[in-house]
Coordinates of C-alpha atoms in Angstrom, one line a residue:
Chain A
M1 CA 0.0 0.0 0.0
E2 CA 1.4 3.4 -1.0
Y3 CA 1.9 6.1 1.6
T4 CA -0.3 8.6 -0.3
E5 CA -3.1 6.1 -0.1
I6 CA -2.6 5.5 3.6
I7 CA -2.6 9.2 4.2
T8 CA -5.8 9.8 2.2
E9 CA -7.3 6.7 3.9
A10 CA -6.4 8.1 7.4
I11 CA -7.7 11.6 6.6
G12 CA -10.9 10.0 5.4
T13 CA -11.3 8.1 8.6
L14 CA -10.5 11.1 10.8
T15 CA -13.1 13.3 9.0
V16 CA -15.9 10.8 9.7
N17 CA -16.0 11.9 13.4
K18 CA -15.2 15.6 13.2
L19 CA -16.1 16.5 16.7
R20 CA -14.0 13.8 18.3
T21 CA -11.1 14.5 16.0
G22 CA -11.3 18.2 16.8
L23 CA -11.4 17.7 20.5
A24 CA -8.5 15.2 20.4
T25 CA -6.5 17.7 18.4
L26 CA -7.3 20.6 20.8
G27 CA -5.0 19.2 23.5
I28 CA -2.1 19.4 21.1
V29 CA -3.1 22.8 19.8
I30 CA -3.1 24.2 23.3
G31 CA 0.1 22.5 24.2
I32 CA 2.1 23.5 21.1
G33 CA 0.5 27.0 21.1
S34 CA 1.5 27.7 24.7
V35 CA 5.0 26.4 24.2
I36 CA 5.5 28.7 21.1
A37 CA 3.9 31.7 22.7
L38 CA 5.8 31.4 26.0
V39 CA 9.2 30.7 24.4
S40 CA 8.9 33.7 22.1
L41 CA 7.6 35.8 25.0
G42 CA 10.5 34.9 27.1
Q43 CA 12.9 35.6 24.3
A44 CA 11.2 38.9 23.6
S45 CA 11.4 40.1 27.2
Q46 CA 15.1 39.0 27.3
K47 CA 15.8 40.9 24.1
S48 CA 14.1 44.0 25.4
V49 CA 15.9 44.0 28.7
E50 CA 19.2 43.4 26.9
S51 CA 18.7 46.2 24.4
Q52 CA 17.7 48.5 27.3
I53 CA 20.8 47.7 29.2
Q54 CA 22.9 48.1 26.0
S55 CA 21.3 51.5 25.4
L56 CA 22.8 52.6 28.7
G57 CA 26.2 52.3 27.2
S58 CA 28.6 49.5 26.7
N59 CA 31.7 48.1 28.6
L60 CA 30.6 50.0 31.7
L61 CA 31.6 49.3 35.3
T62 CA 29.7 50.9 38.1
V63 CA 31.4 51.6 41.4
S64 CA 28.9 52.1 44.2
P65 CA 29.6 53.1 47.7
G66 CA 28.3 51.3 50.7
A67 CA 28.2 47.8 52.0
V68 CA 30.0 49.2 55.0
S69 CA 29.8 47.5 58.3
Q70 CA 29.6 49.9 61.2
G71 CA 29.3 48.3 64.6
G72 CA 28.0 45.1 63.1
V73 CA 25.3 46.8 61.0
R74 CA 25.8 46.3 57.3
G75 CA 24.5 49.2 55.3
A76 CA 22.7 48.9 52.0
T77 CA 24.8 49.0 48.8
G78 CA 24.8 52.5 47.4
G79 CA 23.6 54.0 50.7
G80 CA 27.1 54.9 51.9
T81 CA 29.0 58.1 51.6
T82 CA 32.4 56.6 51.0
L83 CA 32.9 57.5 47.3
T84 CA 34.0 61.1 46.6
L85 CA 34.9 63.2 43.6
E86 CA 38.5 62.8 44.6
D87 CA 38.2 59.0 44.1
A88 CA 36.9 59.6 40.6
K89 CA 39.7 62.1 39.8
A90 CA 42.3 59.7 41.1
I91 CA 41.0 56.9 39.0
S92 CA 41.2 59.0 35.8
S93 CA 44.7 60.5 36.6
T94 CA 46.5 57.5 38.1
S95 CA 49.1 55.6 36.0
Q96 CA 48.2 52.3 37.8
I97 CA 44.9 52.0 35.9
T98 CA 45.5 51.4 32.2
T99 CA 42.2 49.9 31.1
I100 CA 39.8 52.7 31.8
Q101 CA 39.1 55.3 29.1
A102 CA 36.4 57.4 30.7
V103 CA 35.2 58.2 34.2
S104 CA 31.8 59.6 35.0
P105 CA 31.2 60.6 38.7
E106 CA 27.5 60.8 39.4
Y107 CA 25.2 62.1 42.2
Q108 CA 21.8 60.7 42.0
S109 CA 18.7 61.6 44.0
R110 CA 15.0 62.0 43.6
G111 CA 13.4 65.3 43.9
Q112 CA 10.3 67.5 43.2
V113 CA 10.6 69.6 40.1
T114 CA 8.2 72.5 39.6
T115 CA 7.4 75.1 37.1
G116 CA 5.1 77.1 39.3
R117 CA 1.9 75.7 37.8
T118 CA 2.9 72.0 37.4
N119 CA 5.3 69.7 39.2
T120 CA 6.6 66.2 39.0
N121 CA 8.7 63.8 41.1
T122 CA 11.6 62.6 39.1
Q123 CA 15.2 61.3 39.1
I124 CA 17.7 64.1 39.4
L125 CA 21.2 63.2 38.3
G126 CA 24.3 65.4 38.8
V127 CA 26.8 64.6 36.1
T128 CA 29.8 65.8 34.1
P129 CA 30.0 66.0 30.3
V130 CA 31.6 62.5 30.2
Y131 CA 28.2 61.1 31.1
A132 CA 26.7 62.0 27.7
D133 CA 29.6 60.2 25.9
I134 CA 29.6 56.9 27.8
R135 CA 25.8 56.6 28.2
K136 CA 25.2 57.5 24.6
V137 CA 22.9 60.5 25.4
T138 CA 21.8 62.3 22.3
M139 CA 20.1 65.7 22.3
A140 CA 16.7 66.5 20.8
Q141 CA 17.2 70.2 21.4
G142 CA 19.8 72.5 23.0
S143 CA 23.0 71.1 24.4
F144 CA 24.2 68.8 27.2
I145 CA 26.0 70.1 30.3
S146 CA 29.5 71.5 29.6
E147 CA 32.7 71.5 31.6
Q148 CA 32.4 75.2 32.3
Q149 CA 28.9 74.7 33.8
V150 CA 30.3 72.0 36.1
S151 CA 33.2 74.0 37.3
G152 CA 31.1 77.2 37.5
M153 CA 28.3 75.4 39.4
A154 CA 25.9 76.8 36.8
K155 CA 22.1 76.7 37.5
V156 CA 21.2 74.8 34.4
A157 CA 19.3 71.6 33.7
V158 CA 18.9 69.2 30.8
I159 CA 15.6 67.3 31.0
G160 CA 14.2 64.1 29.5
P161 CA 11.2 63.9 27.2
T162 CA 9.0 62.4 29.9
V163 CA 9.7 65.3 32.2
V164 CA 8.9 67.7 29.4
T165 CA 5.6 66.1 28.9
D166 CA 4.8 66.0 32.6
L167 CA 5.7 69.7 33.2
F168 CA 5.0 71.5 29.9
G169 CA 2.7 69.2 28.0
E170 CA 3.1 67.0 25.0
G171 CA 5.5 68.3 22.3
A172 CA 6.5 71.5 24.1
S173 CA 10.0 72.9 23.7
P174 CA 10.8 74.6 26.9
V175 CA 14.5 75.3 26.3
G176 CA 15.2 78.7 27.9
Q177 CA 12.4 78.3 30.5
T178 CA 13.1 77.7 34.1
V179 CA 12.3 75.0 36.7
R180 CA 12.6 75.0 40.4
I181 CA 14.3 72.1 42.3
N182 CA 14.8 72.3 46.1
G183 CA 14.3 76.1 46.1
Q184 CA 16.8 76.7 43.3
T185 CA 15.8 78.1 39.9
L186 CA 17.5 76.3 37.0
T187 CA 17.4 77.3 33.3
I188 CA 16.6 74.5 30.9
I189 CA 19.4 74.3 28.3
G190 CA 18.6 71.1 26.5
I191 CA 16.1 68.2 26.0
T192 CA 17.4 64.6 25.5
E193 CA 16.2 62.3 22.7
A194 CA 13.7 59.7 23.9
K195 CA 15.4 56.4 24.6
G196 CA 12.3 54.5 25.1
G197 CA 12.1 51.6 27.4
S198 CA 10.6 51.4 30.8
G199 CA 11.2 49.3 33.8
F200 CA 13.9 49.7 36.4
Q201 CA 15.6 52.7 35.0
N202 CA 13.6 55.0 32.7
Q203 CA 16.2 57.1 30.9
D204 CA 13.5 59.6 29.7
D205 CA 12.1 60.4 33.1
I206 CA 15.2 62.3 34.4
V207 CA 16.7 65.7 35.0
F208 CA 20.4 66.2 34.5
V209 CA 22.2 69.0 36.3
P210 CA 25.9 69.8 36.7
L211 CA 27.5 67.5 39.3
S212 CA 28.7 70.4 41.4
T213 CA 25.3 72.0 41.3
A214 CA 23.6 68.8 42.5
Q215 CA 26.1 68.3 45.3
K216 CA 26.5 71.8 46.7
Q217 CA 23.3 73.7 45.7
L218 CA 20.5 71.1 45.6
F219 CA 21.3 68.4 48.0
G220 CA 24.3 69.6 50.1
A221 CA 26.3 66.4 49.8
D222 CA 30.0 65.8 49.4
H223 CA 29.9 62.2 48.3
L224 CA 29.0 60.5 45.0
T225 CA 26.3 57.9 44.6
S226 CA 28.2 56.2 41.9
I227 CA 31.2 56.3 39.6
V228 CA 30.7 54.9 36.2
L229 CA 33.8 53.8 34.3
E230 CA 34.1 52.9 30.7
A231 CA 36.6 50.2 29.9
K232 CA 38.7 50.3 26.7
S233 CA 37.1 47.2 25.3
A234 CA 34.9 44.3 26.4
D235 CA 38.0 42.1 26.7
V236 CA 39.5 44.1 29.5
M237 CA 36.4 44.3 31.7
V238 CA 37.6 41.8 34.2
N239 CA 41.1 43.4 34.3
A240 CA 39.6 46.9 34.7
Q241 CA 37.4 45.6 37.5
N242 CA 40.4 44.2 39.4
E243 CA 42.6 47.3 38.8
V244 CA 39.9 49.7 40.0
G245 CA 39.1 47.5 42.9
Y246 CA 42.7 47.2 44.2
F247 CA 43.3 50.9 43.5
L248 CA 40.3 52.0 45.6
L249 CA 41.1 49.6 48.4
A250 CA 44.5 51.1 48.6
R251 CA 43.1 54.6 48.5
H252 CA 40.6 53.9 51.2
K253 CA 43.4 52.3 53.3
L254 CA 41.8 48.9 53.4
N255 CA 43.8 45.7 53.0
D256 CA 41.0 43.1 53.1
P257 CA 38.9 42.9 50.0
A258 CA 36.1 41.5 52.1
K259 CA 35.9 44.8 54.0
A260 CA 35.7 47.0 50.9
D261 CA 33.4 50.0 51.4
F262 CA 32.4 50.0 47.8
S263 CA 31.2 47.5 45.2
I264 CA 31.9 47.3 41.5
M265 CA 29.3 46.0 39.2
N266 CA 30.2 44.9 35.7
Q267 CA 27.5 45.6 33.2
Q268 CA 27.8 42.0 32.0
D269 CA 27.0 41.0 35.6
I270 CA 23.7 42.9 35.5
L271 CA 22.9 41.5 32.1
N272 CA 23.7 38.0 33.3
T273 CA 21.5 38.4 36.4
V274 CA 18.6 39.7 34.3
N275 CA 19.1 36.9 31.8
Q276 CA 19.2 34.4 34.5
V277 CA 15.9 35.6 35.9
T278 CA 14.1 35.8 32.6
G279 CA 15.7 32.5 31.6
T280 CA 14.4 30.8 34.8
F281 CA 11.0 32.2 34.1
T282 CA 11.0 31.1 30.5
T283 CA 12.0 27.6 31.6
L284 CA 9.3 27.4 34.2
L285 CA 6.6 28.6 31.8
T286 CA 7.8 26.2 29.1
G287 CA 7.7 23.4 31.6
V288 CA 4.1 24.1 32.4
A289 CA 3.4 24.3 28.6
A290 CA 5.2 21.0 28.1
I291 CA 3.0 19.4 30.7
S292 CA -0.1 20.5 28.9
L293 CA 1.5 19.0 25.7
L294 CA 1.9 15.7 27.5
V295 CA -1.7 15.8 28.7
G296 CA -2.6 16.4 25.0
G297 CA -0.6 13.4 24.0
I298 CA -2.4 11.2 26.5
G299 CA -5.7 12.5 25.1
I300 CA -4.5 11.3 21.6
M301 CA -3.6 7.9 23.0
N302 CA -7.0 7.6 24.7
I303 CA -8.8 8.5 21.5
M304 CA -6.7 6.1 19.5
L305 CA -7.4 3.2 21.9
V306 CA -11.1 3.9 21.7
T307 CA -10.8 4.0 17.9
V308 CA -9.0 0.6 17.8
T309 CA -11.7 -1.0 20.0
E310 CA -14.5 0.5 17.9
R311 CA -12.9 -0.7 14.7
T312 CA -12.0 -4.2 15.9
R313 CA -14.2 -5.8 13.2
E314 CA -12.7 -3.6 10.5
I315 CA -9.2 -4.5 11.6
G316 CA -10.2 -8.2 11.6
L317 CA -11.6 -7.9 8.1
R318 CA -8.5 -6.0 6.8
K319 CA -6.3 -8.8 8.3
A320 CA -8.5 -11.5 6.8
L321 CA -8.2 -9.8 3.4
G322 CA -4.4 -9.8 3.6
A323 CA -3.3 -6.8 5.5
K324 CA 0.1 -7.5 7.2
K325 CA 0.9 -6.2 10.7
K326 CA 3.1 -3.4 9.3
V327 CA 0.2 -2.1 7.2
I328 CA -2.2 -2.0 10.2
I329 CA 0.5 -0.3 12.3
T330 CA 1.2 2.3 9.6
Q331 CA -2.5 3.0 9.2
F332 CA -3.1 3.7 12.8
L333 CA 0.2 5.5 13.4
M334 CA -0.6 7.7 10.4
E335 CA -3.9 8.6 11.9
S336 CA -2.4 9.7 15.2
I337 CA 0.5 11.5 13.5
I338 CA -2.0 13.4 11.3
L339 CA -4.0 14.3 14.4
T340 CA -0.9 15.6 16.3
F341 CA 0.6 17.2 13.2
A342 CA -2.5 19.1 12.4
G343 CA -2.7 20.1 16.1
G344 CA 0.9 21.2 16.0
L345 CA 0.3 23.3 12.8
I346 CA -2.7 25.0 14.3
G347 CA -0.9 25.4 17.6
I348 CA 2.1 27.1 15.9
G349 CA -0.3 29.5 14.2
I350 CA -2.1 30.3 17.5
G351 CA 1.1 30.5 19.4
I352 CA 2.6 33.0 17.0
L353 CA -0.6 35.0 16.9
A354 CA -0.8 35.1 20.7
S355 CA 2.8 36.2 21.2
F356 CA 2.3 38.8 18.5
I357 CA -0.7 40.3 20.3
I358 CA 1.0 40.1 23.7
T359 CA 4.2 41.8 22.5
K360 CA 2.1 44.5 20.8
L361 CA 0.3 45.1 24.0
S362 CA 3.4 45.1 26.2
N363 CA 5.5 47.1 23.7
S364 CA 8.3 44.6 23.6
P365 CA 9.9 43.4 20.4
F366 CA 8.2 40.5 18.5
V367 CA 10.5 37.5 18.2
V368 CA 9.6 34.1 16.9
S369 CA 12.5 31.7 17.0
P370 CA 12.6 29.3 14.0
S371 CA 14.1 26.7 16.4
S372 CA 11.0 26.7 18.6
I373 CA 8.8 26.2 15.5
L374 CA 11.0 23.3 14.3
L375 CA 10.9 21.9 17.8
A376 CA 7.2 22.1 17.9
F377 CA 6.9 20.2 14.6
V378 CA 9.2 17.5 15.7
V379 CA 7.6 17.3 19.1
S380 CA 4.1 17.1 17.7
A381 CA 5.0 14.4 15.2
G382 CA 6.9 12.6 17.9
I383 CA 3.9 12.7 20.2
G384 CA 1.9 11.2 17.4
I385 CA 4.3 8.3 17.1
L386 CA 4.9 7.9 20.8
F387 CA 1.3 7.9 21.9
G388 CA 0.0 6.3 18.7
W389 CA 2.4 3.4 18.9
Y390 CA 0.7 1.4 21.6
P391 CA -2.8 1.6 20.1
A392 CA -1.4 0.7 16.7
Q393 CA 0.4 -2.3 18.1
K394 CA -2.7 -3.3 19.8
A395 CA -4.6 -3.1 16.5
A396 CA -1.9 -5.0 14.6
N397 CA -1.8 -7.9 17.1
L398 CA -5.5 -8.6 17.1
Q399 CA -6.2 -12.1 15.9
P400 CA -8.4 -11.9 12.8
I401 CA -10.8 -14.7 14.0
E402 CA -11.5 -13.0 17.3
A403 CA -11.6 -9.5 15.7
L404 CA -14.2 -10.7 13.1
R405 CA -16.4 -12.2 15.8
Y406 CA -16.2 -9.0 17.9
E407 CA -19.6 -7.4 18.5
Chain B
M1 CA -8.4 -32.4 -11.9
P2 CA -5.5 -31.1 -9.7
T3 CA -5.9 -31.1 -5.9
I4 CA -6.4 -27.6 -4.5
I5 CA -6.8 -28.5 -0.8
R6 CA -5.0 -31.4 0.8
A7 CA -5.9 -31.8 4.5
R8 CA -4.0 -34.5 6.3
N9 CA -4.8 -35.5 9.9
L10 CA -5.8 -32.0 10.9
S11 CA -6.3 -31.5 14.6
K12 CA -7.0 -28.5 16.7
V13 CA -6.9 -28.5 20.4
Y14 CA -7.8 -25.5 22.5
K15 CA -6.2 -25.5 25.9
T16 CA -7.3 -23.5 28.9
E17 CA -5.7 -23.9 32.3
T18 CA -7.8 -26.8 33.3
V19 CA -9.5 -28.2 30.2
E20 CA -8.4 -29.4 26.8
T21 CA -11.0 -29.2 24.1
V22 CA -10.5 -31.1 20.9
A23 CA -12.3 -29.1 18.3
L24 CA -10.9 -31.0 15.3
N25 CA -9.8 -34.6 15.5
N26 CA -7.6 -36.1 12.8
V27 CA -9.5 -34.8 9.8
S28 CA -8.3 -35.7 6.3
F29 CA -9.8 -34.9 2.9
D30 CA -8.9 -33.6 -0.5
I31 CA -10.7 -31.0 -2.6
E32 CA -10.0 -30.8 -6.3
K33 CA -10.1 -27.8 -8.5
G34 CA -13.6 -26.9 -9.6
E35 CA -15.4 -28.6 -6.8
F36 CA -18.3 -27.1 -4.9
V37 CA -18.2 -28.4 -1.4
A38 CA -20.5 -27.8 1.5
I39 CA -19.2 -28.5 5.0
M40 CA -22.1 -29.2 7.3
G41 CA -22.5 -29.9 10.9
P42 CA -24.4 -28.8 14.1
S43 CA -23.0 -26.0 16.1
G44 CA -20.0 -27.1 18.2
S45 CA -19.2 -29.8 15.6
G46 CA -15.9 -28.1 14.7
K47 CA -16.9 -26.8 11.3
S48 CA -16.0 -23.2 12.2
T49 CA -12.6 -24.4 13.4
L50 CA -12.1 -26.2 10.1
M51 CA -13.2 -23.1 8.2
H52 CA -10.6 -21.0 10.1
I53 CA -7.8 -23.4 9.3
L54 CA -8.9 -23.7 5.6
G55 CA -9.1 -19.9 5.5
A56 CA -5.5 -19.6 6.9
L57 CA -7.0 -17.5 9.7
D58 CA -5.7 -20.1 12.2
T59 CA -3.1 -22.9 12.1
P60 CA -3.8 -26.5 13.1
T61 CA -2.3 -28.0 16.3
N62 CA -1.3 -31.1 14.3
G63 CA -1.5 -32.2 10.7
E64 CA -0.8 -30.8 7.4
Y65 CA -2.8 -28.4 5.3
I66 CA -1.6 -27.8 1.7
L67 CA -3.4 -25.1 -0.2
D68 CA -2.7 -24.8 -3.9
G69 CA 0.7 -26.3 -3.5
E70 CA 1.7 -24.3 -0.4
N71 CA 2.0 -25.8 3.1
V72 CA 0.0 -23.4 5.3
S73 CA 0.1 -25.4 8.5
K74 CA 3.3 -23.8 10.0
L75 CA 3.3 -20.3 8.7
Q76 CA 3.7 -17.0 10.7
D77 CA 1.1 -14.3 10.9
D78 CA 2.3 -12.2 8.1
E79 CA 2.8 -15.2 5.8
L80 CA -0.7 -16.3 6.5
A81 CA -1.9 -12.8 5.7
E82 CA -0.2 -13.1 2.3
I83 CA -1.8 -16.5 1.7
R84 CA -5.2 -15.2 2.6
N85 CA -4.7 -12.3 0.2
R86 CA -3.6 -14.2 -2.8
K87 CA -5.3 -17.6 -2.5
I88 CA -8.5 -17.2 -0.5
G89 CA -11.7 -15.2 -1.3
F90 CA -13.8 -14.8 1.8
V91 CA -17.5 -14.4 2.0
F92 CA -18.7 -13.9 5.5
Q93 CA -22.1 -14.3 7.1
A94 CA -22.1 -10.7 8.3
F95 CA -20.9 -9.4 4.9
N96 CA -18.1 -7.4 6.6
L97 CA -18.0 -4.5 4.2
L98 CA -16.2 -1.3 5.3
P99 CA -18.9 1.1 6.4
R100 CA -19.2 4.5 4.6
R101 CA -17.1 3.2 1.6
T102 CA -18.6 2.6 -1.8
A103 CA -19.0 -0.8 -3.3
L104 CA -16.1 -0.1 -5.6
Q105 CA -13.8 0.8 -2.7
N106 CA -14.8 -2.3 -0.9
V107 CA -14.0 -4.6 -3.8
M108 CA -10.7 -2.8 -4.3
L109 CA -9.6 -3.3 -0.7
P110 CA -7.9 -6.7 -1.0
M111 CA -6.1 -5.5 -4.1
T112 CA -4.6 -2.5 -2.2
Y113 CA -2.8 -5.0 0.0
A114 CA -1.2 -6.6 -3.1
A115 CA 0.9 -4.4 -5.3
I116 CA -1.7 -3.8 -7.9
S117 CA -1.9 -0.5 -9.7
K118 CA -4.8 1.8 -9.2
E119 CA -6.0 1.6 -12.8
Q120 CA -6.0 -2.2 -12.7
R121 CA -7.8 -2.3 -9.3
L122 CA -10.6 -0.1 -10.6
E123 CA -10.9 -2.0 -13.9
K124 CA -11.1 -5.4 -12.0
A125 CA -13.5 -4.1 -9.4
K126 CA -15.8 -2.9 -12.1
K127 CA -15.6 -6.2 -13.9
Y128 CA -16.5 -8.2 -10.8
L129 CA -19.3 -5.9 -9.6
K130 CA -20.8 -6.3 -13.1
M131 CA -20.4 -10.1 -12.8
V132 CA -22.6 -10.0 -9.6
G133 CA -25.1 -7.7 -11.2
L134 CA -24.3 -4.5 -9.4
E135 CA -23.1 -2.3 -12.3
D136 CA -25.6 0.4 -11.3
R137 CA -24.7 0.3 -7.6
M138 CA -20.9 0.8 -7.8
E139 CA -20.9 4.2 -6.1
H140 CA -23.3 3.3 -3.4
T141 CA -21.9 3.1 0.1
S142 CA -22.5 -0.2 1.9
N143 CA -25.3 1.2 4.2
Q144 CA -27.2 2.2 1.1
L145 CA -27.4 -1.4 -0.1
S146 CA -29.7 -4.2 1.0
G147 CA -28.4 -7.3 2.7
G148 CA -28.4 -9.3 -0.6
Q149 CA -26.7 -6.5 -2.4
Q150 CA -24.0 -6.2 0.3
Q151 CA -23.3 -9.9 0.1
R152 CA -23.0 -9.6 -3.7
V153 CA -20.4 -6.8 -3.1
A154 CA -18.6 -9.2 -0.8
I155 CA -18.6 -11.9 -3.5
A156 CA -17.2 -9.5 -6.0
R157 CA -14.5 -8.6 -3.3
S158 CA -13.7 -12.3 -2.8
L159 CA -13.1 -12.7 -6.6
A160 CA -10.8 -9.6 -6.7
M161 CA -7.5 -11.4 -6.3
N162 CA -8.6 -14.4 -8.5
P163 CA -8.1 -16.7 -5.5
A164 CA -7.6 -20.5 -5.6
I165 CA -10.7 -21.1 -3.5
L166 CA -13.8 -19.1 -2.4
L167 CA -14.5 -19.7 1.2
A168 CA -18.1 -18.9 2.2
D169 CA -19.1 -19.0 5.9
E170 CA -22.9 -19.2 6.2
P171 CA -23.2 -16.8 3.2
T172 CA -27.0 -16.7 3.4
G173 CA -27.3 -16.6 7.2
N174 CA -28.2 -12.9 7.4
I175 CA -30.2 -12.7 4.2
A176 CA -34.0 -13.1 3.4
S177 CA -34.6 -16.4 1.6
I178 CA -35.5 -14.9 -1.8
Q179 CA -32.2 -13.0 -1.9
A180 CA -30.5 -16.1 -0.5
E181 CA -31.5 -17.9 -3.7
E182 CA -29.9 -15.2 -5.8
I183 CA -26.7 -15.5 -3.8
M184 CA -26.7 -19.3 -4.3
A185 CA -27.3 -18.8 -8.0
I186 CA -24.3 -16.6 -8.2
F187 CA -22.2 -19.2 -6.4
Q188 CA -23.4 -21.9 -8.8
N189 CA -22.6 -19.7 -11.7
L190 CA -19.1 -19.1 -10.5
N191 CA -18.6 -22.8 -9.9
K192 CA -19.7 -23.4 -13.5
K193 CA -17.0 -21.0 -14.6
G194 CA -14.4 -23.2 -12.8
H195 CA -14.1 -21.5 -9.3
T196 CA -13.5 -23.9 -6.4
I197 CA -16.0 -23.1 -3.7
V198 CA -16.0 -24.3 -0.1
M199 CA -19.1 -23.3 1.9
I200 CA -19.8 -23.8 5.6
T201 CA -23.4 -24.0 6.5
H202 CA -25.8 -25.7 8.9
E203 CA -28.9 -25.3 6.6
P204 CA -29.5 -28.5 4.6
D205 CA -31.3 -26.8 1.7
I206 CA -28.4 -24.4 1.3
A207 CA -25.9 -27.2 1.4
E208 CA -27.8 -29.0 -1.3
H209 CA -26.6 -26.4 -3.8
A210 CA -23.2 -28.0 -3.5
K211 CA -22.0 -31.1 -5.4
R212 CA -20.4 -32.6 -2.4
I213 CA -21.3 -32.4 1.3
I214 CA -18.9 -33.1 4.1
H215 CA -20.7 -33.8 7.4
I216 CA -18.8 -33.0 10.6
K217 CA -19.7 -34.0 14.1
D218 CA -17.6 -33.8 17.2
G219 CA -14.5 -32.8 15.3
K220 CA -14.7 -35.8 12.9
I221 CA -15.9 -36.3 9.4
V222 CA -18.9 -38.6 9.6
N223 CA -20.0 -38.5 6.0
D224 CA -18.5 -37.3 2.8
G225 CA -20.7 -37.7 -0.3
N226 CA -22.5 -36.2 -3.2
G227 CA -25.1 -33.6 -2.8
H228 CA -28.4 -33.7 -4.6
K229 CA -28.3 -32.8 -8.2
Q230 CA -31.9 -31.9 -8.4
R231 CA -33.8 -29.7 -6.0
K232 CA -37.0 -27.9 -5.9
V233 CA -37.0 -24.1 -5.4
N234 CA -40.2 -22.1 -5.2
G235 CA -42.0 -24.9 -7.2
I236 CA -39.6 -24.7 -10.1
H237 CA -37.2 -27.5 -10.9
R238 CA -33.7 -26.3 -11.4
D239 CA -30.6 -28.1 -12.5
N240 CA -27.8 -27.0 -10.3
N241 CA -25.0 -28.2 -12.5

């Protein structure tokens, strides 16, 4: 018997009982659909987080103060006051550190920004011009903070597009106007280009001021909240981390690395941590989806067993007329494979559609990996063979005499 | 005439844990090409067991069964399937047509299990359906046909592979008596054309259509002789040879 005949034969049999065929397929549709949707969702969120982190600049190390133990109480990372502008200057001027090409001292706080009529609570970041280079800040209007403005403690501010919308309304161009922060009046000299993205660090909801202005005029602080360093290349990141670490330990007169009053985060570390979290999540969801696929497969097996019992006489007749075991096995396997394959095909369609809709709604990039589709195909056909094998064997091993007598 | 069926000392014993049942006890006979043989016996006599062995649906416990020159007694499942396909045309009491398939598709079924081309299958199926008088019912599905018509489709199917013997198991058991006569007329016609027919039945008037009747009782042949040449059907005398 030719395969095309077996296939048309199987499709013919399956279309006889459409409701049952549909319900049996549904389990596979849901299983494959959820696997595809969840895998591509996981990949989309991973991509979006990655691109967000990359948009913050590349090859960056962040030195944060804190993690100081005072009298047995360990302070929160970043909460300390142990990093100073002098540390930053020393890092950029010392000959002991060869792998760092840019140093950006930063003072970050939150504050209320008002225009007199409107106000908003936002992130206020005291920076030097280096910041714009290593963080890849581009200007929509005006200019970024200059060296003179930092040394002159100028009362100027560069604001992000979200803050513009919050304070002045959509599409306004408030360059030249003033805002008030902590009682000081600052002139707006520039607006940054929207970076998009949301989440843990919105780069659009931010006000940049000269570092000196932030420290002395707005918040009255001497320390830095972080020093961001740009390494010369991705290859020297670990070296740079070590060099800076030992340099600062020596500067702070500490000889035990375990007692360091600062911590250095590699950008790759952040990326890895985030990837690990999203990866775990994806694995977990895919696991749940895989279980539903297994349940779908058991449904197929159940239906095939019912079919074999129902068609005992037919099987007996076919064997009496000369069908060999292999032909009977192929016939029933083909039916279950067509069931699961059709289910897989519909499932892939639904999965892609679902992930498309969800990514549109959540504004993350739409990714469908060809590998997950290939996997879905292989898995659905595999389930057909796996769960169809036992019923097919059962059919092929029926004795024609008994099968013919079966009522 | 060459011998088509050679049965030598055929025995069949069914064993359960406690009891041994001898269904067939040392049965020997020959059937020659062109014969029309009825195997008769009351229920439990072993005639069904004999029919299963003759139909290569089962193998004997002991003895030798040679069908058309091939020793069938010791074959495996798939080899038996091939023998059934090539050498035996089955006609069952319950017709056993595939439901929801047309008469043509049913007649083509045994040919799909042999490597016969689609064109040839169709051509042969049409020929045999015409032979049993169903040329205007070829596209009817089996549930659209009467019992007698279904059995005629089954006869056409049994002819499809041009088998060595036609094996009919109570072929008129599920059919009204008028249609039963038509079925028997077809068998006699086929026999006239040279087909070897073995028919299992418990109805004496059906058995009398055969030229030779083998009586079985308690697993043994008790009588093997000529059937009646003349018989009366619906008041009309008919020559059955």
